[in-house]
């Protein structure tokens, strides 16, 4: 286990970042700082997904056009030999698999999932911040213990009159 | 290859430093700006991890839009967070340490970093790479999957964003009631500082809410509030 933690140090660092964000969410009493912690946690989860989708020696998943491949000829030889090493088993598929057999690409699927997650994350963040602003208007504070204290003192159970 | 490893290590070190600074700091302005820095550095790391589409979305949306939203909320709410007593930090620390140890234990089962034959990289993603050139006829595989293969997913995402925008509008009362609502349980006003816009123009508690007040004036009175509150600083 210990050797795995140090060999896959990308995952380990991302886990440390995730736990830092989670700690901010748990420990801080300030609602805005809590939301910042949630945002850090979220970005770290994105990093975990993208790290899993990375392929060593790969390229961004934008298909290389064979027509003008002269620009990156020297890099292509390297990728071609890596690709023939790694994809020797899956080469005999369809004729259209020629592209990915020559050049190695990173996995596009985590990228798509995380693109959706980023936008949805901002939407939920906006809702949370609007709630914080409303809480500040009513209670005069965004500290959790102050809010809980006011709730307790006035026996407030959602009655607005 | 070695330069990429150095870049990765540099980005990881910056991310860890920024995250720990967010834990330690108490000024909300600094915390919000560091959140933007965190998003921007992670966007740079996304480029190094071959996720270029994710990188520019994160730089635009994560570092741009969400920082602006947080700054606006911070201006309407507060500038400083109170210190948390040390006794209240032990419980969260224990939870986080145990959760982190469990995840470190699970790292032993993860495929090696960059493995092209890991289960995550083998089946569906590979098929998308193979088929996009014939079926969609565009070179960017991420765009092809996002807009064509998983178009309904993206449509649902747009619905979520629309619902969130609607929710923010309703919560902030842009129908003209901004700042006029206050909680009076059992006839007691909860806080003297509550609802500053309502404090400037007091309303009788049982009066019907006037709907004709233009939202612009309410917004300006609400925006002025933190400057008036922070008069001891007097910088802005």
XYZ file of C-alpha atoms in Angstrom:
397
model
C 0.000 0.000 0.000
C 2.755 2.429 0.926
C 4.635 1.858 -2.311
C 1.408 2.317 -4.281
C 0.839 5.655 -2.553
C 4.262 6.869 -3.627
C 4.209 5.416 -7.128
C 0.827 6.949 -7.914
C 1.727 10.199 -6.241
C -0.701 12.102 -8.485
C -3.616 10.349 -6.824
C -2.123 10.914 -3.376
C -1.722 14.650 -3.884
C -5.265 14.901 -5.238
C -6.560 13.042 -2.179
C -4.728 15.503 0.082
C -6.326 18.386 -1.811
C -9.772 16.804 -1.554
C -9.413 16.299 2.178
C -8.267 19.903 2.601
C -11.420 21.126 0.918
C -13.535 18.769 3.007
C -11.858 20.053 6.157
C -12.753 23.627 5.250
C -16.361 22.561 4.702
C -16.513 20.806 8.072
C -14.556 23.106 10.305
C -15.357 26.662 9.276
C -18.401 28.416 10.691
C -18.499 31.137 8.084
C -20.935 30.243 5.328
C -18.933 31.852 2.516
C -15.748 30.140 3.618
C -17.713 26.908 3.722
C -18.778 27.431 0.105
C -15.177 28.172 -0.888
C -14.177 24.896 0.742
C -16.894 23.107 -1.190
C -15.569 24.653 -4.380
C -12.012 23.522 -3.612
C -13.288 20.023 -2.851
C -15.176 19.993 -6.138
C -12.198 21.136 -8.195
C -10.092 18.433 -6.555
C -12.619 15.778 -7.549
C -12.362 17.088 -11.118
C -8.591 16.694 -10.879
C -9.035 13.088 -9.727
C -11.197 12.219 -12.741
C -8.909 13.923 -15.250
C -5.864 12.242 -13.696
C -7.502 8.836 -14.184
C -8.207 9.641 -17.843
C -4.615 10.608 -18.632
C -2.700 8.211 -20.866
C 1.088 8.321 -20.651
C 2.580 9.739 -23.831
C -0.887 10.616 -25.089
C -2.177 13.693 -26.806
C -5.272 15.802 -26.194
C -8.267 14.007 -27.753
C -8.362 16.138 -30.886
C -7.877 13.932 -33.902
C -4.697 14.618 -35.850
C -5.256 15.181 -39.545
C -2.995 12.979 -41.614
C -2.954 15.457 -44.490
C -0.598 18.012 -42.961
C 1.297 15.968 -40.497
C 4.614 17.499 -41.459
C 4.513 19.999 -38.626
C 4.930 17.434 -35.914
C 6.753 14.707 -37.696
C 9.410 14.058 -35.102
C 6.902 13.774 -32.303
C 4.777 11.474 -34.399
C 7.446 8.799 -34.667
C 7.663 8.602 -30.916
C 3.912 8.372 -30.516
C 3.680 5.837 -33.304
C 6.052 3.448 -31.641
C 4.324 3.859 -28.301
C 1.017 3.254 -29.994
C 2.135 0.116 -31.746
C 3.499 -1.151 -28.467
C 0.336 -0.474 -26.532
C -2.347 -1.048 -29.089
C -0.943 -4.141 -30.757
C -3.879 -6.179 -29.527
C -6.700 -3.905 -30.576
C -5.367 -2.860 -33.937
C -7.226 -5.262 -36.176
C -10.642 -3.663 -35.759
C -12.171 -1.422 -38.336
C -10.539 0.553 -41.091
C -11.419 3.780 -39.322
C -9.349 2.859 -36.294
C -6.298 3.919 -38.211
C -6.195 7.321 -36.529
C -6.073 6.058 -32.997
C -3.703 3.268 -33.907
C -1.066 5.755 -35.006
C -1.440 8.429 -32.366
C -2.195 7.809 -28.722
C -4.899 10.008 -27.248
C -5.990 10.529 -23.673
C -9.427 9.304 -22.704
C -12.070 11.874 -23.774
C -14.871 10.481 -21.615
C -13.787 11.932 -18.220
C -13.294 15.279 -19.934
C -16.914 15.311 -21.091
C -18.249 14.304 -17.686
C -16.194 16.953 -15.927
C -17.230 19.651 -18.400
C -20.835 19.020 -17.407
C -19.907 18.902 -13.725
C -18.112 22.263 -13.836
C -21.160 24.072 -15.190
C -23.572 22.355 -12.808
C -21.191 23.147 -9.946
C -21.317 26.846 -10.723
C -25.111 26.701 -10.843
C -25.315 25.140 -7.392
C -22.726 27.598 -6.101
C -24.913 30.481 -7.274
C -27.909 29.052 -5.411
C -25.829 28.611 -2.263
C -24.513 32.163 -2.414
C -28.032 33.519 -2.903
C -29.089 31.622 0.207
C -26.145 33.127 2.102
C -27.164 36.635 1.063
C -30.727 36.007 2.230
C -29.485 34.640 5.556
C -27.359 37.740 6.012
C -30.368 39.950 5.348
C -32.512 38.256 7.948
C -30.040 37.324 10.684
C -27.406 40.014 10.249
C -24.625 37.441 10.308
C -23.257 34.580 8.246
C -21.593 32.796 11.144
C -23.243 29.477 11.844
C -23.062 29.635 15.621
C -24.587 33.130 15.699
C -27.447 31.933 13.496
C -28.020 28.840 15.627
C -27.935 30.981 18.762
C -30.560 33.372 17.374
C -32.705 30.431 16.303
C -32.498 28.959 19.760
C -33.123 32.202 21.613
C -36.224 33.195 19.690
C -37.522 29.663 19.188
C -37.523 30.381 15.486
C -39.062 27.619 13.491
C -39.511 29.170 10.110
C -42.341 31.484 11.138
C -42.153 34.714 9.226
C -44.727 37.303 10.134
C 8.595 13.904 -20.780
C 10.730 14.965 -17.837
C 9.648 18.572 -18.279
C 6.028 17.467 -18.054
C 6.739 15.702 -14.777
C 8.390 18.840 -13.407
C 5.394 20.903 -14.504
C 3.020 18.470 -12.830
C 4.961 18.566 -9.578
C 5.062 22.357 -9.682
C 1.314 22.610 -10.210
C 0.639 20.125 -7.434
C 2.846 22.049 -5.015
C 1.078 25.312 -5.852
C -2.322 23.706 -5.375
C -1.380 22.312 -1.970
C 0.024 25.657 -0.813
C -3.081 27.545 -1.970
C -5.435 25.026 -0.343
C -3.614 25.223 2.989
C -3.639 29.018 2.786
C -7.421 28.896 2.331
C -7.649 26.827 5.510
C -5.539 29.257 7.514
C -6.786 32.643 6.301
C -9.681 34.563 7.809
C -10.136 37.485 5.438
C -12.961 36.503 3.138
C -11.624 38.631 0.284
C -8.314 36.761 0.370
C -10.106 33.414 0.607
C -12.312 34.148 -2.389
C -9.390 35.349 -4.486
C -7.352 32.285 -3.526
C -10.241 30.131 -4.672
C -9.909 31.802 -8.069
C -6.163 31.141 -8.002
C -6.832 27.499 -7.142
C -9.159 27.152 -10.127
C -6.667 28.834 -12.449
C -3.737 26.659 -11.359
C -5.845 23.549 -11.718
C -6.829 24.741 -15.196
C -3.133 24.935 -16.052
C -2.683 21.437 -14.746
C -5.619 20.272 -16.878
C -3.674 21.392 -19.953
C -0.743 19.314 -18.801
C -3.114 16.358 -18.308
C -4.334 16.642 -21.943
C -7.773 17.940 -20.965
C -7.730 21.170 -22.953
C -11.509 21.594 -23.153
C -11.835 21.138 -19.408
C -8.984 23.596 -18.911
C -10.583 26.504 -20.678
C -13.976 25.783 -19.185
C -12.426 25.726 -15.719
C -10.494 28.929 -16.400
C -13.580 30.742 -17.678
C -16.254 29.342 -15.391
C -14.367 28.213 -12.302
C -11.816 30.988 -12.058
C -13.945 33.682 -13.682
C -17.660 33.384 -13.096
C -17.629 31.711 -9.698
C -15.045 34.167 -8.354
C -17.241 37.058 -9.480
C -20.296 35.444 -7.874
C -18.421 34.894 -4.624
C -17.080 38.447 -4.592
C -20.602 39.809 -5.074
C -21.971 37.641 -2.268
C -19.084 38.633 -0.030
C -19.799 42.323 -0.624
C -23.429 41.775 0.336
C -22.615 39.637 3.365
C -19.414 40.056 5.312
C -15.693 40.703 5.029
C -14.156 38.689 7.818
C -14.745 35.229 9.214
C -14.585 34.661 12.933
C -11.906 32.353 14.303
C -13.073 28.852 15.113
C -12.087 27.724 18.618
C -9.495 24.991 18.672
C -11.742 22.514 20.437
C -14.193 22.709 17.549
C -11.524 21.829 14.993
C -10.561 18.438 16.390
C -13.710 16.605 15.314
C -13.531 17.704 11.655
C -9.793 16.973 11.634
C -10.386 13.420 12.851
C -13.099 12.804 10.258
C -10.935 14.153 7.459
C -7.885 12.157 8.543
C -9.834 8.913 8.683
C -11.514 9.542 5.335
C -8.131 10.399 3.815
C -6.553 7.237 5.220
C -9.370 5.154 3.752
C -8.797 6.752 0.369
C -5.037 6.207 0.604
C -5.802 2.563 1.299
C -7.931 2.493 -1.854
C -5.126 3.992 -3.939
C -3.470 0.570 -3.785
C -6.247 -0.767 -6.027
C -6.073 2.063 -8.572
C -4.471 1.400 -11.954
C -1.059 2.919 -12.487
C -0.989 6.557 -13.497
C -1.107 6.899 -17.285
C -1.991 3.255 -17.920
C -3.550 3.033 -21.383
C -5.130 -0.336 -20.585
C -6.812 0.573 -17.306
C -10.543 -0.199 -17.221
C -11.396 3.493 -17.332
C -9.396 4.015 -20.520
C -10.266 0.847 -22.380
C -13.803 0.495 -23.621
C -16.139 3.420 -24.151
C -13.585 6.184 -24.482
C -11.701 4.156 -27.043
C -14.878 3.614 -29.056
C -15.583 7.334 -29.107
C -12.073 7.968 -30.416
C -12.574 5.390 -33.154
C -15.997 6.429 -34.309
C -15.947 10.215 -34.123
C -14.059 10.717 -37.364
C -16.547 8.639 -39.374
C -19.800 9.451 -37.647
C -19.531 13.070 -36.533
C -16.852 14.359 -38.937
C -15.203 16.798 -36.534
C -11.744 16.409 -35.056
C -12.523 17.351 -31.460
C -13.736 14.172 -29.786
C -14.790 15.924 -26.577
C -17.103 18.253 -28.463
C -18.506 15.343 -30.460
C -19.359 13.386 -27.316
C -20.692 16.444 -25.501
C -22.942 17.779 -28.222
C -23.868 14.685 -30.198
C -23.417 11.350 -28.455
C -24.483 12.732 -25.089
C -26.587 15.627 -26.306
C -29.444 14.910 -23.923
C -26.990 15.106 -21.054
C -25.951 18.570 -22.150
C -29.594 19.543 -22.555
C -30.231 18.479 -18.972
C -27.252 20.563 -17.898
C -28.792 23.596 -19.580
C -32.054 22.895 -17.730
C -30.128 22.788 -14.448
C -28.491 26.136 -15.183
C -31.865 27.641 -16.058
C -33.400 26.323 -12.834
C -30.487 27.703 -10.830
C -30.855 31.132 -12.419
C -34.566 31.095 -11.676
C -33.871 30.069 -8.096
C -31.364 32.870 -7.593
C -33.848 35.408 -8.960
C -36.575 34.173 -6.633
C -34.275 33.997 -3.595
C -32.848 37.462 -4.044
C -36.307 38.878 -4.633
C -35.688 40.765 -7.825
C -39.463 41.146 -8.116
C -39.189 44.254 -5.948
C -39.157 42.753 -2.463
C -35.414 42.750 -2.018
C -34.399 43.362 1.557
C -37.947 43.934 2.827
C -38.584 40.585 4.331
C -37.557 40.006 7.918
C -38.252 37.321 10.405
C -40.358 38.376 13.417
C -41.086 35.219 15.325
C -43.529 35.829 18.191
C -43.382 39.523 17.415
C -39.652 39.733 18.204
C -37.297 41.086 15.645
C -34.418 38.710 15.312
C -31.565 41.054 14.656
C -31.115 44.803 14.723
C -28.781 44.589 11.779
C -31.206 42.544 9.781
C -32.407 43.688 6.406
C -30.613 47.021 6.065
C -32.720 48.070 3.107
C -35.842 47.624 5.199
C -34.223 49.521 8.050
C -33.820 52.596 5.912
C -37.443 52.601 4.794
C -39.389 51.020 7.627
C -42.596 49.293 6.679
C -45.447 48.332 8.976
C -45.345 44.640 9.584
C -48.801 43.930 8.238
C -48.644 46.242 5.236
C -48.925 44.598 1.852
C -45.615 44.513 0.074
C -45.398 47.292 -2.463
C -44.615 45.764 -5.792
C -43.944 49.016 -7.599
C -40.542 49.818 -6.129
C -38.007 49.707 -8.902
C -35.429 47.035 -8.353
C -32.593 49.359 -9.310
C -32.936 51.631 -6.276
C -33.160 48.636 -3.979
C -30.073 47.168 -5.483
C -28.133 50.390 -4.961
C -29.155 50.674 -1.327
C -28.138 47.095 -0.768
C -24.844 47.607 -2.518
C -24.026 50.629 -0.375
C -24.444 48.705 2.824
C -21.012 47.112 3.260
C -19.228 50.390 2.562
C -21.256 52.068 5.279
C -20.646 49.177 7.626
C -16.932 49.172 7.100
C -16.413 52.834 7.815
C -13.442 52.216 10.053
C -11.442 50.996 7.057
C -12.570 53.826 4.820
C -10.472 52.736 1.870
C -13.187 52.351 -0.738
